[in-house]
PDB file of C-alpha atoms in Angstrom:
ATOM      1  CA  UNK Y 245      18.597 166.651 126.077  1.00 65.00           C
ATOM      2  CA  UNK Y 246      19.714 164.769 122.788  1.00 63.00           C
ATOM      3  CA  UNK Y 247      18.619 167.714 120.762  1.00 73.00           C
ATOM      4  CA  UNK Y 248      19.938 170.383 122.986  1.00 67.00           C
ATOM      5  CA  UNK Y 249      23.484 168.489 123.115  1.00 61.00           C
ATOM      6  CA  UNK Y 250      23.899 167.649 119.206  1.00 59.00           C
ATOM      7  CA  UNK Y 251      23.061 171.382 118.619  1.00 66.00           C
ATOM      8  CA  UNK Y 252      25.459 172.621 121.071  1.00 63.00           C
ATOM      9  CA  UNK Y 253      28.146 170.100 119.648  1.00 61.00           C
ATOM     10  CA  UNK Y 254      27.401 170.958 116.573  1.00 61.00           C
ATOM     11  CA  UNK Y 255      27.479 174.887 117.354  1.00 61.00           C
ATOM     12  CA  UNK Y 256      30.731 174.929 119.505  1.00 59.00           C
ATOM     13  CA  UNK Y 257      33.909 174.905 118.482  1.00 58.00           C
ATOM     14  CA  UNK Y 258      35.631 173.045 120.718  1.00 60.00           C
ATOM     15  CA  UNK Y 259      33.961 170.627 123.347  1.00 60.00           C
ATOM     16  CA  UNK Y 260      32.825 171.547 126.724  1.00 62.00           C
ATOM     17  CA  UNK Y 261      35.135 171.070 129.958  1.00 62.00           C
ATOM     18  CA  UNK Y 262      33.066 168.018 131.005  1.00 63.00           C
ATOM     19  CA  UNK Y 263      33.207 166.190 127.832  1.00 63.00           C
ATOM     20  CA  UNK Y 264      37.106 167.272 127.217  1.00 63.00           C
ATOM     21  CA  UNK Y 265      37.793 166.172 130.682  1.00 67.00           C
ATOM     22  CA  UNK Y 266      35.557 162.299 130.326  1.00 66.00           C
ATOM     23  CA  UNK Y 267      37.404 162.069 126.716  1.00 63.00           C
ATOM     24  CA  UNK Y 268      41.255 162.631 127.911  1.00 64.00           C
ATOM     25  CA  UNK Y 269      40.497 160.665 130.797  1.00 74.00           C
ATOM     26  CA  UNK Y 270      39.426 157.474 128.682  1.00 71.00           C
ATOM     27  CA  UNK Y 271      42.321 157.868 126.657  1.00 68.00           C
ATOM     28  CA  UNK Y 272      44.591 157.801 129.156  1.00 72.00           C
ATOM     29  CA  UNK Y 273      43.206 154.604 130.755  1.00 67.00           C
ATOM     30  CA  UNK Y 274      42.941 153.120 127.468  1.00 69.00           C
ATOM     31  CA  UNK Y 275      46.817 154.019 127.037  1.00 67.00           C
ATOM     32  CA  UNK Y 276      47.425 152.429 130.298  1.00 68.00           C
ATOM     33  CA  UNK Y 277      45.706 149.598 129.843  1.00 64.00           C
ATOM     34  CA  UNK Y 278      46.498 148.535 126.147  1.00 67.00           C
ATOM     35  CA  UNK Y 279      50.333 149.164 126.737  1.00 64.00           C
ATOM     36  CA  UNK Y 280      51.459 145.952 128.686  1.00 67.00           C
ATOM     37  CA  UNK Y 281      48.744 143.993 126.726  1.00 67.00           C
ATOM     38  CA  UNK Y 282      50.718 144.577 123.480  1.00 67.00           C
ATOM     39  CA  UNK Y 283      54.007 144.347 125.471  1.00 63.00           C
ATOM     40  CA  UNK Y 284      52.693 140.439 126.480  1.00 67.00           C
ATOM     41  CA  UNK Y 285      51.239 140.231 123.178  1.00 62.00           C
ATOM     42  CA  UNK Y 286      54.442 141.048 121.519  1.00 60.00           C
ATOM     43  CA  UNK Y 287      56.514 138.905 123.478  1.00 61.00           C
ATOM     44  CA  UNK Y 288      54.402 135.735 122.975  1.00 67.00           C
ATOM     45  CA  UNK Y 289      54.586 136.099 119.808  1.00 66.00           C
ATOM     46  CA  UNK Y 290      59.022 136.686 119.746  1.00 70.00           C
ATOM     47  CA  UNK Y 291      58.490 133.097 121.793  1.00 68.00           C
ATOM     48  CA  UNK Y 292      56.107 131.656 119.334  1.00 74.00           C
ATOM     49  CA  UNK Y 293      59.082 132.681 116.588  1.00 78.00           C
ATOM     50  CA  UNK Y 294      61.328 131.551 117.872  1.00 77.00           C
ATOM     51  CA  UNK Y 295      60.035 128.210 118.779  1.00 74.00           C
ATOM     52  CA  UNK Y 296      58.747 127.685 115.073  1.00 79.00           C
ATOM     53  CA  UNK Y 297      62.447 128.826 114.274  1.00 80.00           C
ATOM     54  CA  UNK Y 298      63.688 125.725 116.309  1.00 78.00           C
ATOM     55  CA  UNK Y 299      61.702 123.061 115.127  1.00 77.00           C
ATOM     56  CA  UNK Y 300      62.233 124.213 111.400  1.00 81.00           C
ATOM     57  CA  UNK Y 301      65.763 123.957 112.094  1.00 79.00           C
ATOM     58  CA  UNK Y 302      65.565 120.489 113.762  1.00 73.00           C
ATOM     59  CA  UNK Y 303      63.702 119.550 111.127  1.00 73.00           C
ATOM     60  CA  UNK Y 304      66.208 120.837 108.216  1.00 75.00           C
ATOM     61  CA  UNK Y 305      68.845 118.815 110.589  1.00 69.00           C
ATOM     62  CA  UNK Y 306      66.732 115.844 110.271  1.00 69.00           C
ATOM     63  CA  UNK Y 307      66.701 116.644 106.603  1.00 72.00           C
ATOM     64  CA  UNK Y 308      70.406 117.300 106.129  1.00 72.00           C
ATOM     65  CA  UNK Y 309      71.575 114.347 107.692  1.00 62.00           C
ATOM     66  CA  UNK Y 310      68.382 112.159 105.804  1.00 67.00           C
ATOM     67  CA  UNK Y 311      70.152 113.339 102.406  1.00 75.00           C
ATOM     68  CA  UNK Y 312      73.708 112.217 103.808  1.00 66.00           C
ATOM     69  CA  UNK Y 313      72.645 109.121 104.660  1.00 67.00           C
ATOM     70  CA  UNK Y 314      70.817 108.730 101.152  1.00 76.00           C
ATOM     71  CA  UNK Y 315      73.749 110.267  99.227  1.00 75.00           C
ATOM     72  CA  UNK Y 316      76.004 107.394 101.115  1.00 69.00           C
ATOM     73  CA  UNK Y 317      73.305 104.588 100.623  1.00 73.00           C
ATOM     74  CA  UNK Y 318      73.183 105.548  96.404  1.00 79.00           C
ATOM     75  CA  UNK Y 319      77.105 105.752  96.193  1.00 74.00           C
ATOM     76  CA  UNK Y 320      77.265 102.180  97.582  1.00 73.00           C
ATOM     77  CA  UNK Y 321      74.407 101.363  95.551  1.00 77.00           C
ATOM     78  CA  UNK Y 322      76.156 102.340  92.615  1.00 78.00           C
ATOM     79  CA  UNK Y 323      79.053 100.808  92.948  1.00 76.00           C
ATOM     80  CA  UNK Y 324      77.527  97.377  93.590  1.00 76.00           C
ATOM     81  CA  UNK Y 325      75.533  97.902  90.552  1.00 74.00           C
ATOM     82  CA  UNK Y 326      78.813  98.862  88.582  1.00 76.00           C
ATOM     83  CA  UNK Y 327      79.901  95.347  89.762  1.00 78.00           C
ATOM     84  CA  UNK Y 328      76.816  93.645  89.072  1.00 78.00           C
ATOM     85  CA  UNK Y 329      77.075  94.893  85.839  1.00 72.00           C
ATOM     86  CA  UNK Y 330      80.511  93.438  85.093  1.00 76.00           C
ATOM     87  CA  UNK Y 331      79.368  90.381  86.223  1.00 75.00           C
ATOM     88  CA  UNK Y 332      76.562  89.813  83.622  1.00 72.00           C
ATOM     89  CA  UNK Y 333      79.299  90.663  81.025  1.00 69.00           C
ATOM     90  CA  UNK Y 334      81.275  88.357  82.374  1.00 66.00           C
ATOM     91  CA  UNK Y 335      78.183  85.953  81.779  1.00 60.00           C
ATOM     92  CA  UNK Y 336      78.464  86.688  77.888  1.00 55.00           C
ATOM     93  CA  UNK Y 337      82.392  86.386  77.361  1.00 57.00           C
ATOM     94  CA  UNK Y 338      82.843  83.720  79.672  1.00 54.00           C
ATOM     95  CA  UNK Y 339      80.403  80.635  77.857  1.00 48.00           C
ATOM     96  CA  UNK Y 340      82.741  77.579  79.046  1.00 65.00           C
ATOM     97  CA  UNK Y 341      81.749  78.093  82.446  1.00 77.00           C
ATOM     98  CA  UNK Y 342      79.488  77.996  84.768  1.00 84.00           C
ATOM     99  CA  UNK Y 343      79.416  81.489  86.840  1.00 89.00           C
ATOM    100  CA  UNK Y 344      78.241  81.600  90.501  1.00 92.00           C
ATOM    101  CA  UNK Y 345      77.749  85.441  91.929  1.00 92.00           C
ATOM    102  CA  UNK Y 346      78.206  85.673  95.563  1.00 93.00           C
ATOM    103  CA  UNK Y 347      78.755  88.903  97.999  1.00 93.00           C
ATOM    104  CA  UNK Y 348      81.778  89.798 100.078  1.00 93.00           C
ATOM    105  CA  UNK Y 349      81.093  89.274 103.902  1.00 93.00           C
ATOM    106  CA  UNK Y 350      83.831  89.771 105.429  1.00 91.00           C
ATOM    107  CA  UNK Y 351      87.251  90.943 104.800  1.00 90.00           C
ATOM    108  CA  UNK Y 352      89.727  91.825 107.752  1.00 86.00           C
ATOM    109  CA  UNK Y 353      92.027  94.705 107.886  1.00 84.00           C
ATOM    110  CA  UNK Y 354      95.181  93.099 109.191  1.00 84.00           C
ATOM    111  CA  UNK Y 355      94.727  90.882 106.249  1.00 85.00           C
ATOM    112  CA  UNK Y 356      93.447  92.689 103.653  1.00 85.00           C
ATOM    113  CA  UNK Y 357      95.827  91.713 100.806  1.00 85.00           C
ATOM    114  CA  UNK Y 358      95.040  88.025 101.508  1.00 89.00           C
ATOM    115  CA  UNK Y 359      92.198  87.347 102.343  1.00 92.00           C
ATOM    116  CA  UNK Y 360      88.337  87.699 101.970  1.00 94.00           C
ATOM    117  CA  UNK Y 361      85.173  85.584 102.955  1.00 94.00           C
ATOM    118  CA  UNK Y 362      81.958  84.996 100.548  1.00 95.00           C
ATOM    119  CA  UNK Y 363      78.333  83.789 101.011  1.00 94.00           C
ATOM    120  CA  UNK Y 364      78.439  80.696  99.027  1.00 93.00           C
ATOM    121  CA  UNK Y 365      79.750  77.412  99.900  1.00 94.00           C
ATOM    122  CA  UNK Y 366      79.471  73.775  99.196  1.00 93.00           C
ATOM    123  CA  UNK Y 367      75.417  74.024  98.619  1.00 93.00           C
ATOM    124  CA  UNK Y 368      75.921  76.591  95.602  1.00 93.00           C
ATOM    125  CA  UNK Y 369      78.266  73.485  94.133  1.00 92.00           C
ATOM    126  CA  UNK Y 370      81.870  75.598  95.062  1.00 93.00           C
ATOM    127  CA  UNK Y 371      84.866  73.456  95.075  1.00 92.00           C
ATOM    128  CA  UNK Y 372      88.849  74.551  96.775  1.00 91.00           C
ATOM    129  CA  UNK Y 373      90.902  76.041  94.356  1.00 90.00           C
ATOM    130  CA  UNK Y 374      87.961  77.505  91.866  1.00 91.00           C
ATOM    131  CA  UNK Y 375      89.104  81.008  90.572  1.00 92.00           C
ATOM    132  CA  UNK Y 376      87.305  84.431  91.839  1.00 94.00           C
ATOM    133  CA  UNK Y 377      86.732  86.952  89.678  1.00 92.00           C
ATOM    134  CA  UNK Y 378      85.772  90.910  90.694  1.00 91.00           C
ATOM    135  CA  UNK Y 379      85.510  93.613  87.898  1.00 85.00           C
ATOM    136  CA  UNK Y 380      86.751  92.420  84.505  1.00 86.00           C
ATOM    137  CA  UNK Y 381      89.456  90.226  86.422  1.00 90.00           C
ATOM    138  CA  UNK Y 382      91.004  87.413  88.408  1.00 93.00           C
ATOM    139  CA  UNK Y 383      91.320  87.938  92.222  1.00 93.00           C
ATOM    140  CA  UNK Y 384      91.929  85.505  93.628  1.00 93.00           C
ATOM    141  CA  UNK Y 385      90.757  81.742  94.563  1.00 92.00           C
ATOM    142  CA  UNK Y 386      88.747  79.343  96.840  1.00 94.00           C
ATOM    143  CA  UNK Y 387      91.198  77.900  99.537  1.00 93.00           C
ATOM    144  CA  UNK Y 388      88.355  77.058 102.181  1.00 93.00           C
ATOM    145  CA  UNK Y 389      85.133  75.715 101.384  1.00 95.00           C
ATOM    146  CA  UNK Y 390      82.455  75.531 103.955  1.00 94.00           C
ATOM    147  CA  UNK Y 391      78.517  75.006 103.674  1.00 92.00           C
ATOM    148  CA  UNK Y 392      77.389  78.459 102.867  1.00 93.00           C
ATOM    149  CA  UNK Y 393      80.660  80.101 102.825  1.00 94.00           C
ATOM    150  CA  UNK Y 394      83.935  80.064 101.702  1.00 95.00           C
ATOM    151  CA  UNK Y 395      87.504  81.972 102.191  1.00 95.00           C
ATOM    152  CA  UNK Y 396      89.101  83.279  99.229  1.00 95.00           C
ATOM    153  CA  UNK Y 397      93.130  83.670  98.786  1.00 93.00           C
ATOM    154  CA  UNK Y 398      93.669  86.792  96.827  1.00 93.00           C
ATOM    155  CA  UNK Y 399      96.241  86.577  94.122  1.00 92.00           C
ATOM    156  CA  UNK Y 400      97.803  90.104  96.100  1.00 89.00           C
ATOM    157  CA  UNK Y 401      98.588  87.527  99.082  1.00 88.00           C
ATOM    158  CA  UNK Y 402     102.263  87.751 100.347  1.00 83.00           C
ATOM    159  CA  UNK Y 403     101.753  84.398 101.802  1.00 83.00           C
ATOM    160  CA  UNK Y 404     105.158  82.516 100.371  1.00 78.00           C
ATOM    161  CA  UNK Y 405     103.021  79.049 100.080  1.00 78.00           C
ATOM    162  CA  UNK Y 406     100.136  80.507  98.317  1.00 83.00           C
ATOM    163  CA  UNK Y 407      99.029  78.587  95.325  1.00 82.00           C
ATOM    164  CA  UNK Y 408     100.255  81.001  92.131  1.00 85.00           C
ATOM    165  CA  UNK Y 409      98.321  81.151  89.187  1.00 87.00           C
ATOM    166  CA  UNK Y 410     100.248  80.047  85.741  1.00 87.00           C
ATOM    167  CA  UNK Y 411      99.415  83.069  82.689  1.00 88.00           C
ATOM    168  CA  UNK Y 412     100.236  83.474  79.769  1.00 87.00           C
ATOM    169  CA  UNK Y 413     100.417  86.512  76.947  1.00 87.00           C
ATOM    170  CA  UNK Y 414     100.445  86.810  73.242  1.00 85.00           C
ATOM    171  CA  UNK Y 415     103.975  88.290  72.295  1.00 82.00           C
ATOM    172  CA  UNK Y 416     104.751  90.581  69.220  1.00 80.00           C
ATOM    173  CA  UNK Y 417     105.295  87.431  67.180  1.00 80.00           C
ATOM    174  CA  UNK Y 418     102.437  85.654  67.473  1.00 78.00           C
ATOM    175  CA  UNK Y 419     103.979  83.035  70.191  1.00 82.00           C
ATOM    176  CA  UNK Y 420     102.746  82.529  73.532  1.00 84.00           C
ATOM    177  CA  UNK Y 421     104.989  83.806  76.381  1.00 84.00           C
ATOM    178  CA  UNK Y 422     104.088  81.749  79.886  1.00 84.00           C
ATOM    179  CA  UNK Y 423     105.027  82.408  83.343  1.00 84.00           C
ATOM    180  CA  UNK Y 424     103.670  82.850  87.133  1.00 86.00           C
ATOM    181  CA  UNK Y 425     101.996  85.630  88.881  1.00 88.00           C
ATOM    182  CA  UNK Y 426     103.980  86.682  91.586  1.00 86.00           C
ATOM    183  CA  UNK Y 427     103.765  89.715  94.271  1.00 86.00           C
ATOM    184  CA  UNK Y 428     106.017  92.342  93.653  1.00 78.00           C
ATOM    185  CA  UNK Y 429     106.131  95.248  95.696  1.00 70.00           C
ATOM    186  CA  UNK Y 430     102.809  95.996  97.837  1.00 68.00           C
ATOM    187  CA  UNK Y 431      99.595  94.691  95.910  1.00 66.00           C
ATOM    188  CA  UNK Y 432     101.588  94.940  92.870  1.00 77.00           C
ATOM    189  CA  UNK Y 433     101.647  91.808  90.645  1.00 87.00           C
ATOM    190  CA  UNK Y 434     104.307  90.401  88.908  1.00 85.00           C
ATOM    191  CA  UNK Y 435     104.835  88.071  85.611  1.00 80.00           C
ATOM    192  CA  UNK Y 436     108.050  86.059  86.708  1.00 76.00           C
ATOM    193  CA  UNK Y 437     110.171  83.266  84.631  1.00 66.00           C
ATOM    194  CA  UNK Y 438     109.439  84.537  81.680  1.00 65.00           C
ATOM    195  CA  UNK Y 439     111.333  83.649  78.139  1.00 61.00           C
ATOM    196  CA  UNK Y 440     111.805  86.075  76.243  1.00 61.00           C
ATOM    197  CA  UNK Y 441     109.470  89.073  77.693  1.00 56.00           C
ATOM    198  CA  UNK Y 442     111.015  91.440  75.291  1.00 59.00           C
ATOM    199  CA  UNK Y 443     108.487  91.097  72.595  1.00 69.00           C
ATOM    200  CA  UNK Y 444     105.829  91.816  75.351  1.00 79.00           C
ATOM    201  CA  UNK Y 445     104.437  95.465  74.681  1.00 84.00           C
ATOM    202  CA  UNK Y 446     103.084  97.372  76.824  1.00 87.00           C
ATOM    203  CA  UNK Y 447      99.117  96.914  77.415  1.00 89.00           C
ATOM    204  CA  UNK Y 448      99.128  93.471  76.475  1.00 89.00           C
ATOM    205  CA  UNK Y 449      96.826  91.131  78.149  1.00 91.00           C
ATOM    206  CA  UNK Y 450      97.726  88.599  80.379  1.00 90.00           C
ATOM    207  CA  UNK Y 451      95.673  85.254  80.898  1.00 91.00           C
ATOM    208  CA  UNK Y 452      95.618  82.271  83.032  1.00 88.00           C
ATOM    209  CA  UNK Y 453      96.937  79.468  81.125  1.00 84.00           C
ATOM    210  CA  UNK Y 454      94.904  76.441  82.532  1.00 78.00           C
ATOM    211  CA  UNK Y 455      98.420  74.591  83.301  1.00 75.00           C
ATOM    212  CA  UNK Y 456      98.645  73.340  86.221  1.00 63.00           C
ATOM    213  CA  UNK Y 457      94.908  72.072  86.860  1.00 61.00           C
ATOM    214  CA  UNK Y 458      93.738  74.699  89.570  1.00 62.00           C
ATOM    215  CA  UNK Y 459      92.519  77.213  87.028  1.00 75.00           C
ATOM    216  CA  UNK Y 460      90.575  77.156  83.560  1.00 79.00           C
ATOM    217  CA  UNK Y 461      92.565  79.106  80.627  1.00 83.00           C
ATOM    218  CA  UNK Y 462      91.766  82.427  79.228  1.00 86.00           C
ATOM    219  CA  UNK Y 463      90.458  84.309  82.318  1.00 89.00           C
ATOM    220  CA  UNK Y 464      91.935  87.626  81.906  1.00 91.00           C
ATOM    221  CA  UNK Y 465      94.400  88.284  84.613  1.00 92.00           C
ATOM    222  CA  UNK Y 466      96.022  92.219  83.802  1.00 91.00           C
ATOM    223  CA  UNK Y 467      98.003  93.955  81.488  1.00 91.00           C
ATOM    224  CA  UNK Y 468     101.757  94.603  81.146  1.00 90.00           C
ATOM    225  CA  UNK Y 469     102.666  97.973  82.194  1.00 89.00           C
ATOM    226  CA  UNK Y 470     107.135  97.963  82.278  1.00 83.00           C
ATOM    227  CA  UNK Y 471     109.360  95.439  82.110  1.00 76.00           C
ATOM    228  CA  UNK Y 472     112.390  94.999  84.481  1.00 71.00           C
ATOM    229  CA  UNK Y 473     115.320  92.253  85.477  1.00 64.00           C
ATOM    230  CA  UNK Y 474     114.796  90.706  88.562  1.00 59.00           C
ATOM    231  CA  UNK Y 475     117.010  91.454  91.189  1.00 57.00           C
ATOM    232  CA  UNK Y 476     119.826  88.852  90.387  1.00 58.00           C
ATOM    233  CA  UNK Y 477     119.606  89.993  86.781  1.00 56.00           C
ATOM    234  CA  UNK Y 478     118.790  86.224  85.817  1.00 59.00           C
ATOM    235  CA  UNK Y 479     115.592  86.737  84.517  1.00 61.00           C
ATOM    236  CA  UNK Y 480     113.223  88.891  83.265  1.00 69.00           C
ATOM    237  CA  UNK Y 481     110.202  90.479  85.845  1.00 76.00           C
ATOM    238  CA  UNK Y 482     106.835  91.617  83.511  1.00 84.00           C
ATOM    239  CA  UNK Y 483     105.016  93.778  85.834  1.00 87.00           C
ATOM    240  CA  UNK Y 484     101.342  93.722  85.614  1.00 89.00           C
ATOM    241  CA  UNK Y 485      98.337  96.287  86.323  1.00 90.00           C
ATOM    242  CA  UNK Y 486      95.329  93.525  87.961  1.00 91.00           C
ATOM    243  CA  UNK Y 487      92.327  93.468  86.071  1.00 90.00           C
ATOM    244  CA  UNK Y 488      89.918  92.808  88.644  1.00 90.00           C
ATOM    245  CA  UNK Y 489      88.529  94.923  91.328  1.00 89.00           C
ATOM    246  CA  UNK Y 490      90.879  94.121  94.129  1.00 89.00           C
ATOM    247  CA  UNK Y 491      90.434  97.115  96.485  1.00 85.00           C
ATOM    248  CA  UNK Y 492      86.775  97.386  96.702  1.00 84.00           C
ATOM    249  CA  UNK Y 493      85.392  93.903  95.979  1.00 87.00           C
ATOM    250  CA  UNK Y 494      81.720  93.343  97.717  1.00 89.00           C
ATOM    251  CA  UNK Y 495      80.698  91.491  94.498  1.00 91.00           C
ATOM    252  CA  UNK Y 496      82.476  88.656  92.951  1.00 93.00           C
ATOM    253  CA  UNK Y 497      82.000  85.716  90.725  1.00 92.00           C
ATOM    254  CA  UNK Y 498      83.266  82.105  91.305  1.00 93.00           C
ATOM    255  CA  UNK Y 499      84.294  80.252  87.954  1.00 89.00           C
ATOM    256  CA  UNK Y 500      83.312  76.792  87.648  1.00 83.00           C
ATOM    257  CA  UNK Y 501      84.122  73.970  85.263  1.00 71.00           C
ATOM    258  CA  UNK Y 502      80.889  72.704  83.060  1.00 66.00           C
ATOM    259  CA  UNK Y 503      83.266  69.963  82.718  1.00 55.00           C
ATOM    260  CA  UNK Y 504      85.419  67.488  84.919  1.00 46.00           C
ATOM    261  CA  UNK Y 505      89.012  68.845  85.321  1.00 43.00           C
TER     262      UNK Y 505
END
């Protein structure tokens, strides 16, 4: 029957009826059957998508707001180091003293001109009245001293019985010109009673004096930016550009004596 069929397939030219009819039959079912198979196949696969979709965009979220918080974390990182850095400088320039580094903890915003608290208190050997230094300049100094913290007065305070700090600056003659920081204006300082502030240029130095026994001499306070006549016209107002780091301070160092004032 094997024989007999292969010869007639291979004789005719077209299948028989039977064979046509079994072979369009089968491809129909086939049809039939294989349609909603791909159909569920197709859509499992648009779900499978578009879950992968989802959790690669969760996790690029995750990712997005990883790098924001790292981006934040190195810019404050940075900056700290920026202060560190002055601080070790201030190590080299500033031999007569003793230097004690210490971090900003607190710092209010109703009083932010004023005031500031640091780690370090009486146990890291900090006295009242020792001068704070942020940056490359004064800021302020020690009013409140406890064990292992202490307030600082900022030399920006508008406080009318704050403790100013005496300066003085070379003039154009040689001769030193001395006076008192003041406030003038909002966090603006001021070089007040001054003799003869003509022959102070611009972008001269200013520097504590050491009169007055709060403060040693030579710590570098700002520089003179204009000079104007106080409001009476009596005397002459130097105003000055603070050296130190007065707006963002979370690092400072507090000056001690190596000697007995």
């Amino acid at each position: 029957m094997l024989s007999i069929t292969v010869r007639m397939r291979n004789n005719r030219k077209s299948p028989i009826f039977i064979q046509k009819l079994g072979n369009d039959t089968m491809s129909i079912v086939s049809q039939v059957v294989d349609l909603p198979i791909r159909l569920i196949s197709g859509g499992t696969d648009s779900v499978q998508e578009l879950v992968n979709a989802e959790n690669e965009n969760d996790h690029l979220k995750q990712q997005v707001t990883s790098l924001s918080q790292t981006k934040a974390r190195n810019n404050a990182l940075e900056a700290e180091n920026v202060q560190l850095k002055d601080a070790l400088k201030l190590k080299e320039t500033l031999t007569d003293y003793d230097i004690v580094d210490a971090s900003v903890i607190s710092r209010s915003p109703d009083t932010w001109s004023d005031l500031l608290i640091i780690n370090k208190g009486s146990q890291a050997g900090l006295k009242k009245n020792m001068p704070v230094m942020s940056g490359k300049g004064v800021i302020g100094r020690i009013i409140e001293v406890d064990a292992t913290s202490s307030k600082v007065e900022l030399i920006t305070s508008t406080d009318k019985s704050a403790n100013r700090f005496s300066v003085e600056a070379s003039s154009t003659n040689g001769k030193k010109v001395h006076g008192i920081i003041s406030v003038y204006g909002k966090n603006q300082l001021a070089f007040t009673q001054v003799v003869d502030s003509s022959k102070l240029k611009k972008g001269t130095e200013v520097y504590t004096s050491g009169m007055g026994g709060n403060s040693p001499k030579g710590l570098l306070v700002g520089t003179v930016t204009k000079t104007t006549r106080d409001s009476f016209g009596l005397s002459d107002v130097v105003r000055i550009r603070p050296a130190g780091n007065l707006n963002d301070a979370s690092v400072v160092s507090v000056i001690k004596r190596k000697v007995a004032d």
